[in-house]
Amino acid sequence: METLIGKNTAELEASLAAHGAPAFRGRQLAQALYRRNIRDLESVTDLPQNLRARLAEQFDVAPCRLRSTSSAPDGTVKYLLDLPDDEVIESVFLPYPGRVSVCISSQVGCPMACSFCATGTEGLARNLTAGEIVDQVLFMQAQHPAQRVTHVVLMGMGEPLLNYPSVLGAVRILNEEVGIAMRHITVSTVGVVPNIEKLAAEDLQLTLAVSLHAPTDELRSQLVPLNEKYPVARLMQACREYVEKTHRRITFEYVLMAGVNDTEQEAHDLGRLLQRQPLCSVNTIPYNTTDVASRYQRPTPEATRRFREIVATYGVTITQRKERGHRIAAACGQLKRSALRPGSAMRPLPMFAAAAASPLSVVPAPMKPHA
Ligand code: SAH
């Protein structure tokens, strides 16, 4: 059944007009769904009872249902959500002082097959609808009513720019209906060049993040197969045009993997590459160990520090992502893998023991599955 969440005010008005309701009823419904966070028609008491009953025959309200959660002591909560066709996605709630971020998925699985990514191993099941993308935010907001969500990052499962119409539709609803500032919505892409160009033409004030991970084609193609199709120079050209068009800064994400892309050589290459790039910064992320790509390891703190120092000498802004939820496997696709393993509902995997040895991580404790 079609869901109401995912329709903007004009579309809700049209759906209600089919039942003879005047336009203001659509606006009331939009307010209830997107501002008051109501998830069942019974509670939309400003709509007449008979209208609610007719809508209920035709529509479900929300597509996402809770499957399980795991929480970290820092307040991070990771959600596994069931969709109407029993596919499963993951979303993460990340409270910080003065801001609340949610990390959401754009696809079930991912076709990009990056060699270090847990989601990449499962391939693509399907694209999410705009409603399923928006509802992840609304679902988590309803779970945490006292903490207003201020930031949304599309860094969960999937490649957002391969699900372009739904992602753009969702971004617009989050901005216009839910009231999240456009600048506080981050779309993270592995570098789907034609759709970066398309996004530039929309001239939105959203934040674009590009998963670079390596400064040279030789190395990047090993980590990100899409690099064969859109090599580094072509990606950088698209990013320059994006910045010229939107005047928005691009963040290059760089997942540091010990001995793979964290050496002084790569730091110099990265500094030289980005020196020529306008309005950009680098965000390093220590690799989150997964059970699928065990050949990759986290960098040492010394290597991380040295890498950042070298890149900075080129005048490139470089920051380190504050680590959250490592022990609850908050890297792309990890919780889903651990939770869905046959016979191992939400049991911690051996990788948590390995993670505990790293000075950057927190001590692992058993995850707390909720109903
Ligand atoms: N497909 C998009 C968004 C999803 S992944 C993209 O590639 O940008 C969000 C980020 O998490 C990407 O930068 C991705 O490379 C990174 N990532 C994936 N697996 C990781 C892991 N095990 N540890 C740290 N970061 C990881």
XYZ file of C-alpha atoms and ligand atoms in Angstrom:
397
model
C 0.000 0.000 0.000
C 1.168 3.530 -0.803
C 2.281 5.617 2.191
C 1.343 9.187 3.040
C 4.844 9.968 4.252
C 6.807 10.803 1.118
C 4.115 13.085 -0.328
C 4.642 16.826 -0.122
C 1.848 19.223 0.821
C 0.647 19.627 -2.789
C 0.535 15.844 -3.244
C -1.311 15.372 0.055
C -3.809 18.038 -1.022
C -4.346 16.145 -4.280
C -4.795 12.818 -2.456
C -7.382 14.369 -0.163
C -9.111 16.233 -2.999
C -9.897 12.804 -4.464
C -12.064 12.318 -1.358
C -13.716 15.710 -1.752
C -11.684 17.367 1.006
C -10.659 21.023 0.631
C -6.967 21.965 0.253
C -6.515 23.090 3.859
C -7.047 19.461 4.967
C -3.907 18.531 3.035
C -1.973 21.195 4.863
C -3.298 19.932 8.190
C -2.189 16.417 7.304
C 1.273 17.634 6.242
C 1.630 19.453 9.567
C 0.628 16.341 11.485
C 3.040 14.033 9.635
C 6.048 16.277 9.243
C 5.867 18.796 12.115
C 4.011 16.938 14.842
C 5.591 13.584 14.021
C 2.309 11.649 14.099
C 2.592 8.110 12.732
C -1.037 6.881 12.771
C -4.155 8.372 11.189
C -6.207 7.863 14.365
C -4.133 10.553 16.046
C -4.637 13.144 13.296
C -7.694 14.395 15.161
C -7.985 17.658 13.227
C -9.188 15.632 10.202
C -12.833 14.476 10.246
C -13.271 10.863 11.347
C -14.857 9.713 8.064
C -12.015 11.242 6.021
C -9.472 9.463 8.201
C -11.330 6.185 7.712
C -11.318 6.578 3.930
C -7.640 7.495 3.869
C -6.837 4.464 6.018
C -8.400 2.191 3.393
C -6.151 3.636 0.711
C -2.878 4.510 2.465
C -0.510 3.424 5.190
C 1.022 6.358 7.054
C 4.664 5.305 7.399
C 6.797 2.635 5.726
C 9.409 2.026 8.463
C 8.909 -0.314 11.424
C 11.385 -1.045 14.204
C 13.287 -4.286 13.908
C 16.013 -3.754 16.503
C 18.334 -1.159 18.002
C 21.762 -1.022 19.577
C 23.030 1.846 21.687
C 26.482 3.143 22.598
C 27.315 4.996 25.841
C 27.979 8.198 23.848
C 24.274 8.372 22.960
C 24.600 6.931 19.453
C 21.684 4.639 18.646
C 21.681 2.452 15.588
C 18.349 1.296 14.197
C 17.532 -1.618 11.962
C 14.257 -0.850 10.222
C 11.871 -3.180 8.401
C 10.287 -1.965 5.172
C 6.848 -3.007 3.845
C 8.379 -5.722 1.621
C 10.479 -7.040 4.552
C 13.728 -5.597 3.256
C 15.902 -4.208 6.056
C 17.830 -0.944 6.238
C 19.904 0.774 8.880
C 19.822 4.321 10.216
C 21.809 5.965 13.017
C 20.864 8.631 15.568
C 23.887 10.740 16.604
C 23.395 13.370 19.319
C 26.198 15.931 19.752
C 26.301 18.969 22.026
C 24.212 21.609 20.259
C 23.197 19.467 17.300
C 21.521 16.169 16.514
C 22.477 14.310 13.341
C 20.849 11.325 11.748
C 22.607 9.108 9.223
C 20.193 7.493 6.772
C 20.203 4.990 3.902
C 19.277 5.635 0.272
C 19.189 2.066 -1.083
C 18.742 -1.488 0.216
C 22.301 -2.700 -0.290
C 24.557 -0.978 -2.797
C 25.823 -1.850 -6.284
C 29.147 0.017 -5.970
C 31.151 -2.845 -4.384
C 33.836 -0.711 -2.721
C 36.384 -3.263 -1.537
C 36.418 -2.174 2.128
C 32.676 -1.627 2.634
C 30.325 -4.098 4.319
C 27.292 -2.928 2.340
C 29.198 -3.338 -0.926
C 29.381 -7.106 -0.441
C 25.633 -7.622 -0.588
C 24.909 -5.900 -3.903
C 21.814 -3.853 -4.618
C 18.375 -5.179 -3.666
C 16.443 -2.046 -4.617
C 16.211 1.723 -4.421
C 14.359 3.289 -1.504
C 11.317 5.451 -2.201
C 11.327 9.116 -1.165
C 8.918 8.131 1.619
C 11.285 5.450 2.940
C 14.171 7.925 2.954
C 12.193 10.668 4.729
C 10.618 8.230 7.169
C 13.970 7.154 8.598
C 14.340 10.716 9.906
C 10.753 10.887 11.154
C 11.010 7.465 12.781
C 14.123 8.379 14.748
C 12.695 11.795 15.648
C 9.631 10.044 17.114
C 11.930 7.811 19.181
C 13.763 10.861 20.580
C 11.085 13.539 20.977
C 13.191 15.667 23.312
C 16.126 15.889 20.873
C 15.243 17.852 17.744
C 17.010 16.490 14.655
C 19.019 19.336 13.086
C 21.270 17.551 10.563
C 20.709 14.733 8.076
C 23.536 12.858 6.345
C 22.953 10.360 3.537
C 25.874 8.169 4.566
C 24.067 4.967 5.447
C 23.566 2.110 3.023
C 23.535 2.804 -0.679
C 24.756 5.311 -3.233
C 22.419 8.344 -3.098
C 23.271 9.586 -6.581
C 22.185 6.258 -8.106
C 18.720 6.852 -6.640
C 18.561 10.431 -7.801
C 14.810 11.225 -8.114
C 13.874 9.685 -4.744
C 16.844 11.240 -2.969
C 16.085 14.699 -4.380
C 12.393 14.307 -3.563
C 13.288 13.289 -0.002
C 15.759 16.168 0.405
C 13.066 18.641 -0.651
C 10.511 17.187 1.774
C 13.047 17.202 4.621
C 13.787 20.839 3.884
C 10.362 22.239 2.984
C 8.050 20.088 5.108
C 10.143 18.856 8.034
C 12.099 22.098 8.299
C 15.707 20.841 8.198
C 17.989 23.558 6.817
C 19.233 22.683 3.312
C 22.828 23.350 4.399
C 22.386 20.788 7.154
C 21.557 18.025 4.658
C 24.636 16.171 3.396
C 24.597 13.911 0.355
C 27.619 11.622 0.237
C 28.600 10.132 -3.114
C 31.275 7.755 -4.279
C 31.585 9.947 -7.387
C 28.797 9.364 -9.905
C 30.030 12.176 -12.159
C 26.966 12.728 -14.425
C 24.741 13.074 -11.377
C 27.156 15.433 -9.619
C 26.781 17.589 -12.751
C 23.006 17.225 -12.606
C 22.973 18.135 -8.914
C 25.083 21.222 -9.622
C 22.431 22.393 -12.081
C 19.743 22.165 -9.351
C 21.737 24.803 -7.490
C 20.600 23.611 -4.054
C 22.373 24.749 -0.906
C 22.797 21.193 0.392
C 26.226 19.896 1.396
C 28.018 17.527 -0.963
C 30.541 15.011 0.360
C 32.646 12.958 -2.038
C 34.218 9.668 -0.952
C 37.710 10.025 -2.377
C 39.783 7.597 -0.251
C 42.827 7.742 -2.573
C 44.634 10.458 -4.549
C 45.702 8.342 -7.558
C 43.764 6.285 -10.102
C 45.884 3.213 -9.472
C 45.000 3.050 -5.778
C 41.483 4.456 -6.008
C 40.461 1.870 -8.620
C 41.455 -0.883 -6.180
C 39.219 0.551 -3.463
C 36.372 2.060 -5.500
C 35.598 0.149 -8.729
C 33.568 3.097 -10.075
C 36.879 4.924 -10.447
C 37.496 2.904 -13.647
C 34.530 4.673 -15.181
C 35.034 8.126 -13.657
C 38.741 8.545 -12.870
C 40.116 11.053 -10.368
C 40.753 13.877 -12.882
C 37.203 13.666 -14.235
C 35.762 13.572 -10.700
C 37.814 16.620 -9.674
C 36.647 18.502 -12.761
C 32.989 17.765 -11.872
C 33.664 18.909 -8.288
C 35.233 22.172 -9.500
C 32.192 22.858 -11.653
C 29.902 22.019 -8.728
C 31.672 24.573 -6.543
C 31.619 27.233 -9.291
C 27.897 26.745 -9.771
C 26.735 26.432 -6.147
C 29.501 28.299 -4.246
C 29.271 25.505 -1.704
C 32.266 23.800 -0.110
C 32.820 20.108 -0.932
C 34.051 17.721 1.734
C 36.273 14.897 0.526
C 35.944 11.838 2.722
C 39.056 9.768 3.201
C 38.768 6.494 5.119
C 42.263 5.780 6.423
C 43.378 2.150 6.118
C 46.719 1.118 7.589
C 49.428 0.640 4.968
C 46.921 1.034 2.119
C 46.218 4.749 1.747
C 47.675 6.299 4.919
C 51.365 6.571 3.967
C 53.345 9.794 3.572
C 53.333 9.255 -0.199
C 49.523 9.349 -0.354
C 49.446 12.361 1.968
C 51.711 14.310 -0.397
C 49.737 13.157 -3.461
C 46.469 14.162 -1.790
C 47.825 17.554 -0.767
C 49.024 18.226 -4.329
C 45.714 17.082 -5.816
C 43.521 19.228 -3.569
C 45.788 22.261 -3.583
C 44.295 23.093 -6.985
C 40.729 22.402 -5.878
C 38.620 25.418 -4.835
C 36.561 25.508 -1.613
C 37.203 22.007 -0.328
C 38.232 20.220 2.838
C 39.196 16.677 3.763
C 37.539 14.625 6.462
C 39.581 11.613 7.532
C 37.773 8.642 9.038
C 39.673 5.788 10.664
C 38.622 2.528 9.059
C 35.925 0.688 10.991
C 36.976 -2.950 11.023
C 34.422 -5.269 9.448
C 34.229 -9.016 9.162
C 33.995 -8.872 5.371
C 37.088 -6.954 4.443
C 39.446 -8.234 7.110
C 42.492 -7.397 5.007
C 41.970 -3.735 5.979
C 43.026 -2.401 9.370
C 42.673 0.833 11.282
C 45.583 3.284 10.998
C 47.812 3.966 13.999
C 47.299 7.341 15.714
C 50.861 8.307 14.640
C 50.161 7.543 10.980
C 46.888 9.483 11.202
C 48.604 12.512 12.753
C 51.447 12.442 10.222
C 49.022 12.096 7.317
C 47.045 15.117 8.453
C 50.157 17.212 9.087
C 51.477 16.570 5.598
C 48.175 17.322 3.841
C 47.859 20.543 5.855
C 51.261 21.759 4.587
C 49.616 22.123 1.162
C 47.152 24.623 2.587
C 44.330 22.060 2.509
C 41.887 22.042 5.431
C 41.818 18.579 6.973
C 39.748 17.418 9.932
C 39.296 14.091 11.649
C 35.780 12.744 11.990
C 34.859 12.369 15.655
C 34.359 8.668 16.155
C 30.948 7.506 17.202
C 29.440 4.141 17.774
C 32.403 2.083 16.634
C 31.527 -0.710 18.987
C 27.963 -0.883 17.737
C 29.341 -1.317 14.231
C 28.177 2.031 12.949
C 30.074 1.641 9.681
C 28.110 1.164 6.518
C 26.276 -2.157 6.500
C 27.851 -3.617 9.619
C 24.921 -3.817 12.010
C 22.690 -5.309 9.368
C 25.257 -7.989 8.652
C 25.734 -8.896 12.291
C 22.031 -8.818 13.080
C 20.935 -10.810 10.084
C 23.481 -13.565 10.372
C 21.622 -16.845 10.739
C 21.177 -17.693 14.411
C 23.065 -14.662 15.672
C 20.439 -12.007 16.233
C 22.392 -8.948 17.376
C 25.258 -10.861 18.948
C 28.535 -8.926 18.785
C 30.906 -10.276 16.161
C 34.543 -11.172 16.819
C 35.529 -7.875 15.192
C 34.447 -6.065 18.350
C 37.160 -7.834 20.274
C 39.677 -6.673 17.683
C 38.299 -3.158 17.841
C 38.773 -3.049 21.603
C 42.526 -3.322 21.144
C 42.564 -0.074 19.206
C 43.301 3.010 21.308
C 40.745 5.003 19.316
C 37.795 2.802 20.131
C 35.669 2.336 23.213
C 35.477 -0.885 25.204
C 32.948 -3.220 23.645
C 29.978 -4.427 25.621
C 27.156 -6.690 24.511
C 24.678 -4.906 22.308
C 21.234 -4.368 23.724
C 18.561 -5.606 21.373
C 15.138 -4.085 21.993
C 11.847 -5.441 20.795
N 27.777 5.540 -1.193
C 28.026 6.778 -0.533
C 27.445 6.899 0.866
C 27.448 5.714 1.789
S 28.903 5.247 2.650
C 29.507 7.064 -0.502
O 30.290 6.196 -0.875
O 29.897 8.172 -0.139
C 29.361 6.589 3.684
C 30.864 6.639 3.926
O 31.283 5.553 4.783
C 31.668 6.530 2.635
O 32.706 7.480 2.640
C 32.229 5.125 2.753
O 33.375 4.961 1.982
C 32.475 5.008 4.248
N 32.692 3.639 4.748
C 32.220 2.470 4.251
N 32.663 1.427 4.983
C 33.444 1.936 5.970
C 34.189 1.366 7.040
N 34.218 0.051 7.251
N 34.865 2.209 7.868
C 34.810 3.568 7.682
N 34.116 4.152 6.692
C 33.455 3.353 5.833
